[in-house]
Structure formats: structure tokens, C-alpha cells
Amino acid sequence: MTTDWNAWHRAYDDPQSGLSERLRIIQGLIGEWLDRTAPRDVRVVSACAGDGRDLLGVLRDRGDSERVTATLLEYDEANVARARSAAAEFPAISVRQVDAGHLTAYEGAVPADLILMAGIFGNVSDDDIRTTIEALPGMCNPDALVIWTRHREAPDLTPTIRSWFAANGFTEESFHGPANHVIGVGAHRYTGPARPLPAPTTLFTFTH
Ligand SMILES: C[S@@+](CC[C@H](N)C(=O)[O-])C[C@H]1O[C@@H](n2cnc3c(N)ncnc32)[C@H](O)[C@@H]1O
């Protein structure tokens, strides 16, 4: 990896940035999903979680965080340290320093009820996006929600990504593509048949 993924988070400091807008959308979706699934216990996995602010920021403002068991997968050491510090108040949330591009990293964390894939599909090849989407049904509990992001810079791949979700048993809950930013945020619910976990494989490799 050549990108400084710790410094990358600085764009969150500007509330007008596309990244901040993306975070607000994702947090809104997480909050709605928590309301909808209450009061049952739920399991969340976040791939390439960064400092985990999307999920942790929502949980901090709710009184029902003990319902949530979560595993955050992150590779960068500094981000892992920040995520662990932010998650310290939630005993059922753990942060693994692992390569989330390999299915073995998800062992024991899936099947999950919510899978966060924010900040991945803009950093990997089209083939890897497709491979990941094809593996997701085996990582989902019935009705699990997958929240994913991808920029909409030309050539906009989000229509194709949405069609790949549909072809793999997902129903689209929402897609946000605000006019003033190039961000895209999708939310797809797995409504297909139960599938076994895929054999250990490589899902994606970051290209930069
Ligand atoms: C674009 S950022 C997204 C962070 C977070 N999901 C967010 O939306 O704020 C991508 C994150 O993926 C991490 N990352 C890159 N390759 C990874 C890998 N193979 N396994 C786990 N994390 C990885 C980076 O360190 C970085 O924190």
C-alpha cells in the first residue's frame, strides 16, 4: 500500500467534504438498520474499517449498543490503534489487524447481520469488486444488510455494481448519489437462499 491511510481520515475534519457527507449517509443507514432490527442481538463486520468511526459513532449515541457484537478488520497499524481506542467502551466490539482482502480474516465474524464495505470498491479492480460481491451471500445471515461505497467518477461503475448485487440475490434498499459530490453509497439486503461460506480465497487487493 502506498497511500497513507491514517492521514486519509483528515478529510473528515471538513464537514463540507464528500467524505463527511458519505459518513453522514452511512451512519444514517446504520441507525435505521439498528432501529429496524431492535431489540434482537445483531452481529456486524466492517471490512477495511479505518478508525471505525461510522459504526462506533452511531453506537456512542444509542442506548442499545450492547445488542451489537462487531468485528472491525483493518490493516494499517495506526488506524487499528485508533479504532481499538475508540472501541474500548464497547466490550463486544473487537478490532483485528488483518488483511481483509482474504476470506480467512472473517473467520468467526461471519455470517453477520450487517456488513460494512466502505472505502473498498474505489480502491480495488473491477474483477475484485465482482469477486467480493459473489462471496458476500455466504457471509450474510438471512436478511443481512450490506452497506458499500464507490465514487461515481466517469466511467461510473455504480450501475454495474448494483446489477452485480442483484444477480447475487440482493435486493436494493437504497442508493445515494448526491449531486454535489462524486460519492455513491449503496445498501443491499440479502434476500437469496442461505449459502455456505465460500472456500478461503482472495476477495480483493488494494491497488494503491
Ligand atoms: C478508504 S479507507 C476507508 C476507511 C473506513 N472504512 C471509512 O470509510 O472511513 C480504506 C481503509 O482500508 C484499509 N486497508 C487497505 N487495505 C486493506 C486490507 N487489505 N485489509 C484491511 N484493511 C485495509 C486502509 O488502511 C484504510 O483504513
mmCIF file of C-alpha atoms and ligand atoms in Angstrom:
data_model
loop_
_atom_site.group_PDB
_atom_site.id
_atom_site.type_symbol
_atom_site.label_atom_id
_atom_site.label_comp_id
_atom_site.label_asym_id
_atom_site.label_seq_id
_atom_site.Cartn_x
_atom_site.Cartn_y
_atom_site.Cartn_z
ATOM 1 C CA MET A 1 0.000 0.000 0.000
ATOM 2 C CA THR A 2 1.367 3.434 -0.880
ATOM 3 C CA THR A 3 -1.494 5.598 0.408
ATOM 4 C CA ASP A 4 -1.170 6.989 3.925
ATOM 5 C CA TRP A 5 -4.496 5.633 5.164
ATOM 6 C CA ASN A 6 -4.119 7.263 8.536
ATOM 7 C CA ALA A 7 -3.734 10.745 7.024
ATOM 8 C CA TRP A 8 -6.576 9.941 4.609
ATOM 9 C CA HIS A 9 -9.001 10.329 7.535
ATOM 10 C CA ARG A 10 -8.202 14.071 7.748
ATOM 11 C CA ALA A 11 -10.824 14.796 5.076
ATOM 12 C CA TYR A 12 -13.365 14.000 7.798
ATOM 13 C CA ASP A 13 -12.256 17.173 9.600
ATOM 14 C CA ASP A 14 -14.071 19.238 6.942
ATOM 15 C CA PRO A 15 -17.829 18.832 7.411
ATOM 16 C CA GLN A 16 -18.347 20.008 3.807
ATOM 17 C CA SER A 17 -16.156 17.273 2.295
ATOM 18 C CA GLY A 18 -17.586 14.441 0.241
ATOM 19 C CA LEU A 19 -16.159 12.047 2.802
ATOM 20 C CA SER A 20 -18.073 13.736 5.634
ATOM 21 C CA GLU A 21 -21.243 13.594 3.564
ATOM 22 C CA ARG A 22 -20.588 9.907 2.889
ATOM 23 C CA LEU A 23 -20.150 9.297 6.620
ATOM 24 C CA ARG A 24 -23.458 11.012 7.408
ATOM 25 C CA ILE A 25 -25.242 8.826 4.848
ATOM 26 C CA ILE A 26 -23.646 5.628 6.157
ATOM 27 C CA GLN A 27 -24.374 6.500 9.766
ATOM 28 C CA GLY A 28 -27.991 7.267 8.866
ATOM 29 C CA LEU A 29 -28.280 3.833 7.240
ATOM 30 C CA ILE A 30 -26.704 2.112 10.249
ATOM 31 C CA GLY A 31 -29.063 3.924 12.629
ATOM 32 C CA GLU A 32 -32.131 2.986 10.567
ATOM 33 C CA TRP A 33 -30.946 -0.616 10.417
ATOM 34 C CA LEU A 34 -30.459 -0.734 14.201
ATOM 35 C CA ASP A 35 -33.964 0.652 14.727
ATOM 36 C CA ARG A 36 -35.419 -1.879 12.312
ATOM 37 C CA THR A 37 -33.700 -4.885 13.890
ATOM 38 C CA ALA A 38 -34.323 -3.879 17.539
ATOM 39 C CA PRO A 39 -34.419 -5.409 20.074
ATOM 40 C CA ARG A 40 -32.658 -8.534 18.844
ATOM 41 C CA ASP A 41 -28.919 -9.114 19.147
ATOM 42 C CA VAL A 42 -27.039 -8.485 15.926
ATOM 43 C CA ARG A 43 -23.606 -9.166 14.540
ATOM 44 C CA VAL A 44 -21.660 -6.671 12.426
ATOM 45 C CA VAL A 45 -18.460 -6.972 10.455
ATOM 46 C CA SER A 46 -16.669 -3.960 8.999
ATOM 47 C CA ALA A 47 -14.035 -4.605 6.334
ATOM 48 C CA CYS A 48 -11.212 -2.071 5.944
ATOM 49 C CA ALA A 49 -12.776 -0.269 8.882
ATOM 50 C CA GLY A 50 -10.270 2.589 9.179
ATOM 51 C CA ASP A 51 -10.728 4.096 12.641
ATOM 52 C CA GLY A 52 -14.233 2.629 12.816
ATOM 53 C CA ARG A 53 -15.984 5.965 13.187
ATOM 54 C CA ASP A 54 -19.039 5.028 11.116
ATOM 55 C CA LEU A 55 -20.297 2.225 13.358
ATOM 56 C CA LEU A 56 -18.753 3.453 16.622
ATOM 57 C CA GLY A 57 -20.088 6.976 16.118
ATOM 58 C CA VAL A 58 -23.626 5.636 15.820
ATOM 59 C CA LEU A 59 -23.342 3.270 18.777
ATOM 60 C CA ARG A 60 -21.983 6.007 21.031
ATOM 61 C CA ASP A 61 -25.244 7.935 20.656
ATOM 62 C CA ARG A 62 -27.547 4.978 21.314
ATOM 63 C CA GLY A 63 -28.710 3.245 24.452
ATOM 64 C CA ASP A 64 -28.779 -0.226 22.890
ATOM 65 C CA SER A 65 -25.144 -0.763 21.881
ATOM 66 C CA GLU A 66 -24.960 -3.932 23.983
ATOM 67 C CA ARG A 67 -27.102 -5.637 21.306
ATOM 68 C CA VAL A 68 -24.218 -5.315 18.881
ATOM 69 C CA THR A 69 -21.313 -7.691 18.557
ATOM 70 C CA ALA A 70 -18.896 -6.384 15.960
ATOM 71 C CA THR A 71 -15.566 -7.198 14.389
ATOM 72 C CA LEU A 72 -13.594 -4.457 12.675
ATOM 73 C CA LEU A 73 -10.978 -5.612 10.179
ATOM 74 C CA GLU A 74 -8.177 -3.173 9.427
ATOM 75 C CA TYR A 75 -4.617 -3.481 8.188
ATOM 76 C CA ASP A 76 -2.948 -0.145 8.972
ATOM 77 C CA GLU A 77 -1.317 -0.161 12.401
ATOM 78 C CA ALA A 78 -2.145 3.446 13.337
ATOM 79 C CA ASN A 79 -5.772 3.041 12.260
ATOM 80 C CA VAL A 80 -6.036 -0.195 14.229
ATOM 81 C CA ALA A 81 -4.744 1.609 17.327
ATOM 82 C CA ARG A 82 -7.254 4.438 16.884
ATOM 83 C CA ALA A 83 -10.120 2.014 16.256
ATOM 84 C CA ARG A 84 -9.187 -0.020 19.347
ATOM 85 C CA SER A 85 -9.095 3.080 21.472
ATOM 86 C CA ALA A 86 -12.487 4.235 20.132
ATOM 87 C CA ALA A 87 -13.979 0.760 20.633
ATOM 88 C CA ALA A 88 -12.664 0.352 24.180
ATOM 89 C CA GLU A 89 -16.011 1.415 25.680
ATOM 90 C CA PHE A 90 -17.797 -1.410 23.812
ATOM 91 C CA PRO A 91 -16.802 -4.817 25.244
ATOM 92 C CA ALA A 92 -18.402 -6.758 22.369
ATOM 93 C CA ILE A 93 -16.502 -4.899 19.662
ATOM 94 C CA SER A 94 -13.101 -6.151 18.623
ATOM 95 C CA VAL A 95 -10.589 -4.877 16.121
ATOM 96 C CA ARG A 96 -8.434 -7.339 14.192
ATOM 97 C CA GLN A 97 -5.264 -6.258 12.443
ATOM 98 C CA VAL A 98 -5.638 -8.401 9.347
ATOM 99 C CA ASP A 99 -5.753 -8.315 5.561
ATOM 100 C CA ALA A 100 -9.493 -8.057 4.919
ATOM 101 C CA GLY A 101 -8.877 -8.987 1.295
ATOM 102 C CA HIS A 102 -8.568 -12.618 2.387
ATOM 103 C CA LEU A 103 -11.605 -14.556 3.491
ATOM 104 C CA THR A 104 -9.702 -16.135 6.379
ATOM 105 C CA ALA A 105 -9.742 -12.707 8.087
ATOM 106 C CA TYR A 106 -13.520 -13.076 8.572
ATOM 107 C CA GLU A 107 -13.351 -16.409 10.424
ATOM 108 C CA GLY A 108 -15.739 -16.350 13.391
ATOM 109 C CA ALA A 109 -17.001 -12.876 12.435
ATOM 110 C CA VAL A 110 -19.423 -14.066 9.760
ATOM 111 C CA PRO A 111 -22.173 -14.809 8.938
ATOM 112 C CA ALA A 112 -23.159 -11.311 10.013
ATOM 113 C CA ASP A 113 -26.353 -9.241 10.022
ATOM 114 C CA LEU A 114 -24.645 -6.062 8.806
ATOM 115 C CA ILE A 115 -21.559 -5.950 6.601
ATOM 116 C CA LEU A 116 -19.840 -2.613 6.107
ATOM 117 C CA MET A 117 -17.743 -2.273 2.972
ATOM 118 C CA ALA A 118 -16.986 1.437 2.981
ATOM 119 C CA GLY A 119 -13.957 2.732 1.126
ATOM 120 C CA ILE A 120 -13.113 -0.519 -0.641
ATOM 121 C CA PHE A 121 -14.723 -0.584 -4.087
ATOM 122 C CA GLY A 122 -12.938 2.617 -5.172
ATOM 123 C CA ASN A 123 -9.556 1.116 -4.387
ATOM 124 C CA VAL A 124 -9.656 -2.336 -5.988
ATOM 125 C CA SER A 125 -10.082 -3.712 -9.519
ATOM 126 C CA ASP A 126 -13.496 -4.253 -11.107
ATOM 127 C CA ASP A 127 -12.848 -8.011 -11.057
ATOM 128 C CA ASP A 128 -12.166 -7.865 -7.317
ATOM 129 C CA ILE A 129 -15.414 -5.972 -6.706
ATOM 130 C CA ARG A 130 -17.296 -8.688 -8.530
ATOM 131 C CA THR A 131 -15.455 -11.482 -6.674
ATOM 132 C CA THR A 132 -16.277 -9.820 -3.352
ATOM 133 C CA ILE A 133 -19.966 -9.419 -4.187
ATOM 134 C CA GLU A 134 -20.130 -13.063 -5.272
ATOM 135 C CA ALA A 135 -18.669 -14.126 -1.903
ATOM 136 C CA LEU A 136 -20.967 -11.924 0.183
ATOM 137 C CA PRO A 137 -24.059 -14.227 0.230
ATOM 138 C CA GLY A 138 -22.031 -16.806 2.171
ATOM 139 C CA MET A 139 -21.078 -14.119 4.681
ATOM 140 C CA CYS A 140 -24.673 -12.983 5.279
ATOM 141 C CA ASN A 141 -27.286 -14.089 7.780
ATOM 142 C CA PRO A 142 -30.824 -14.095 6.322
ATOM 143 C CA ASP A 143 -31.862 -10.512 5.500
ATOM 144 C CA ALA A 144 -28.395 -9.157 6.257
ATOM 145 C CA LEU A 145 -27.658 -5.663 5.025
ATOM 146 C CA VAL A 146 -24.504 -4.776 3.102
ATOM 147 C CA ILE A 147 -23.570 -1.090 3.023
ATOM 148 C CA TRP A 148 -20.949 -0.285 0.388
ATOM 149 C CA THR A 149 -19.422 2.758 -1.269
ATOM 150 C CA ARG A 150 -17.941 3.637 -4.623
ATOM 151 C CA HIS A 151 -17.236 7.028 -6.197
ATOM 152 C CA ARG A 152 -19.222 7.967 -9.323
ATOM 153 C CA GLU A 153 -16.364 9.438 -11.335
ATOM 154 C CA ALA A 154 -16.588 8.594 -15.045
ATOM 155 C CA PRO A 155 -16.856 5.865 -16.073
ATOM 156 C CA ASP A 156 -19.390 5.448 -13.267
ATOM 157 C CA LEU A 157 -19.255 1.806 -12.180
ATOM 158 C CA THR A 158 -22.063 2.060 -9.616
ATOM 159 C CA PRO A 159 -24.837 0.896 -12.020
ATOM 160 C CA THR A 160 -22.776 -2.216 -12.784
ATOM 161 C CA ILE A 161 -22.050 -2.831 -9.099
ATOM 162 C CA ARG A 162 -25.758 -2.564 -8.336
ATOM 163 C CA SER A 163 -26.505 -5.101 -11.080
ATOM 164 C CA TRP A 164 -23.908 -7.485 -9.592
ATOM 165 C CA PHE A 165 -25.637 -7.272 -6.211
ATOM 166 C CA ALA A 166 -28.999 -8.018 -7.858
ATOM 167 C CA ALA A 167 -27.527 -11.002 -9.721
ATOM 168 C CA ASN A 168 -26.268 -12.448 -6.430
ATOM 169 C CA GLY A 169 -29.544 -12.491 -4.500
ATOM 170 C CA PHE A 170 -29.541 -8.970 -3.051
ATOM 171 C CA THR A 171 -32.452 -6.528 -3.002
ATOM 172 C CA GLU A 172 -31.542 -2.865 -3.198
ATOM 173 C CA GLU A 173 -32.702 -0.917 -0.146
ATOM 174 C CA SER A 174 -31.253 2.412 -1.249
ATOM 175 C CA PHE A 175 -28.631 4.100 -3.360
ATOM 176 C CA HIS A 176 -27.368 7.600 -2.547
ATOM 177 C CA GLY A 177 -25.534 9.648 -5.158
ATOM 178 C CA PRO A 178 -25.736 13.276 -4.019
ATOM 179 C CA ALA A 179 -25.500 15.845 -6.834
ATOM 180 C CA ASN A 180 -22.818 17.963 -5.136
ATOM 181 C CA HIS A 181 -20.310 15.128 -4.550
ATOM 182 C CA VAL A 182 -18.996 12.160 -6.545
ATOM 183 C CA ILE A 183 -19.661 9.749 -3.693
ATOM 184 C CA GLY A 184 -22.007 6.791 -4.002
ATOM 185 C CA VAL A 185 -23.428 4.741 -1.120
ATOM 186 C CA GLY A 186 -25.448 1.580 -1.671
ATOM 187 C CA ALA A 187 -27.411 -0.545 0.791
ATOM 188 C CA HIS A 188 -28.356 -4.050 -0.324
ATOM 189 C CA ARG A 189 -30.232 -6.676 1.677
ATOM 190 C CA TYR A 190 -29.537 -10.357 1.124
ATOM 191 C CA THR A 191 -32.836 -11.974 0.209
ATOM 192 C CA GLY A 192 -31.468 -15.057 -1.538
ATOM 193 C CA PRO A 193 -31.161 -18.632 -0.244
ATOM 194 C CA ALA A 194 -28.759 -19.457 2.602
ATOM 195 C CA ARG A 195 -25.335 -20.191 1.186
ATOM 196 C CA PRO A 196 -22.308 -21.825 2.792
ATOM 197 C CA LEU A 197 -19.238 -19.761 3.461
ATOM 198 C CA PRO A 198 -17.061 -19.710 0.372
ATOM 199 C CA ALA A 199 -13.770 -21.606 0.493
ATOM 200 C CA PRO A 200 -10.860 -19.462 1.669
ATOM 201 C CA THR A 201 -9.992 -17.172 -1.173
ATOM 202 C CA THR A 202 -8.699 -13.731 -2.056
ATOM 203 C CA LEU A 203 -11.516 -11.223 -2.335
ATOM 204 C CA PHE A 204 -9.589 -8.080 -3.231
ATOM 205 C CA THR A 205 -6.217 -6.380 -3.258
ATOM 206 C CA PHE A 206 -5.875 -2.620 -2.871
ATOM 207 C CA THR A 207 -4.274 -1.115 -5.984
ATOM 208 C CA HIS A 208 -2.738 1.922 -4.237
HETATM 209 C C1 LIG B 1 -10.706 4.367 2.057
HETATM 210 S S1 LIG B 1 -10.273 3.911 3.698
HETATM 211 C C2 LIG B 1 -11.867 3.551 4.399
HETATM 212 C C3 LIG B 1 -11.871 3.546 5.898
HETATM 213 C C4 LIG B 1 -13.246 3.414 6.529
HETATM 214 N N1 LIG B 1 -13.967 2.248 6.068
HETATM 215 C C5 LIG B 1 -14.050 4.666 6.254
HETATM 216 O O1 LIG B 1 -14.933 4.634 5.369
HETATM 217 O O2 LIG B 1 -13.812 5.683 6.935
HETATM 218 C C6 LIG B 1 -9.620 2.300 3.399
HETATM 219 C C7 LIG B 1 -9.106 1.611 4.655
HETATM 220 O O3 LIG B 1 -8.760 0.274 4.306
HETATM 221 C C8 LIG B 1 -7.548 -0.078 4.947
HETATM 222 N N2 LIG B 1 -6.987 -1.190 4.166
HETATM 223 C C9 LIG B 1 -6.385 -1.148 2.962
HETATM 224 N N3 LIG B 1 -6.106 -2.379 2.531
HETATM 225 C C10 LIG B 1 -6.549 -3.225 3.499
HETATM 226 C C11 LIG B 1 -6.555 -4.634 3.651
HETATM 227 N N4 LIG B 1 -6.055 -5.436 2.705
HETATM 228 N N5 LIG B 1 -7.092 -5.172 4.754
HETATM 229 C C12 LIG B 1 -7.605 -4.377 5.737
HETATM 230 N N6 LIG B 1 -7.625 -3.034 5.653
HETATM 231 C C13 LIG B 1 -7.108 -2.463 4.555
HETATM 232 C C14 LIG B 1 -6.758 1.192 4.960
HETATM 233 O O4 LIG B 1 -5.741 1.180 5.945
HETATM 234 C C15 LIG B 1 -7.847 2.223 5.243
HETATM 235 O O5 LIG B 1 -8.015 2.408 6.627
#
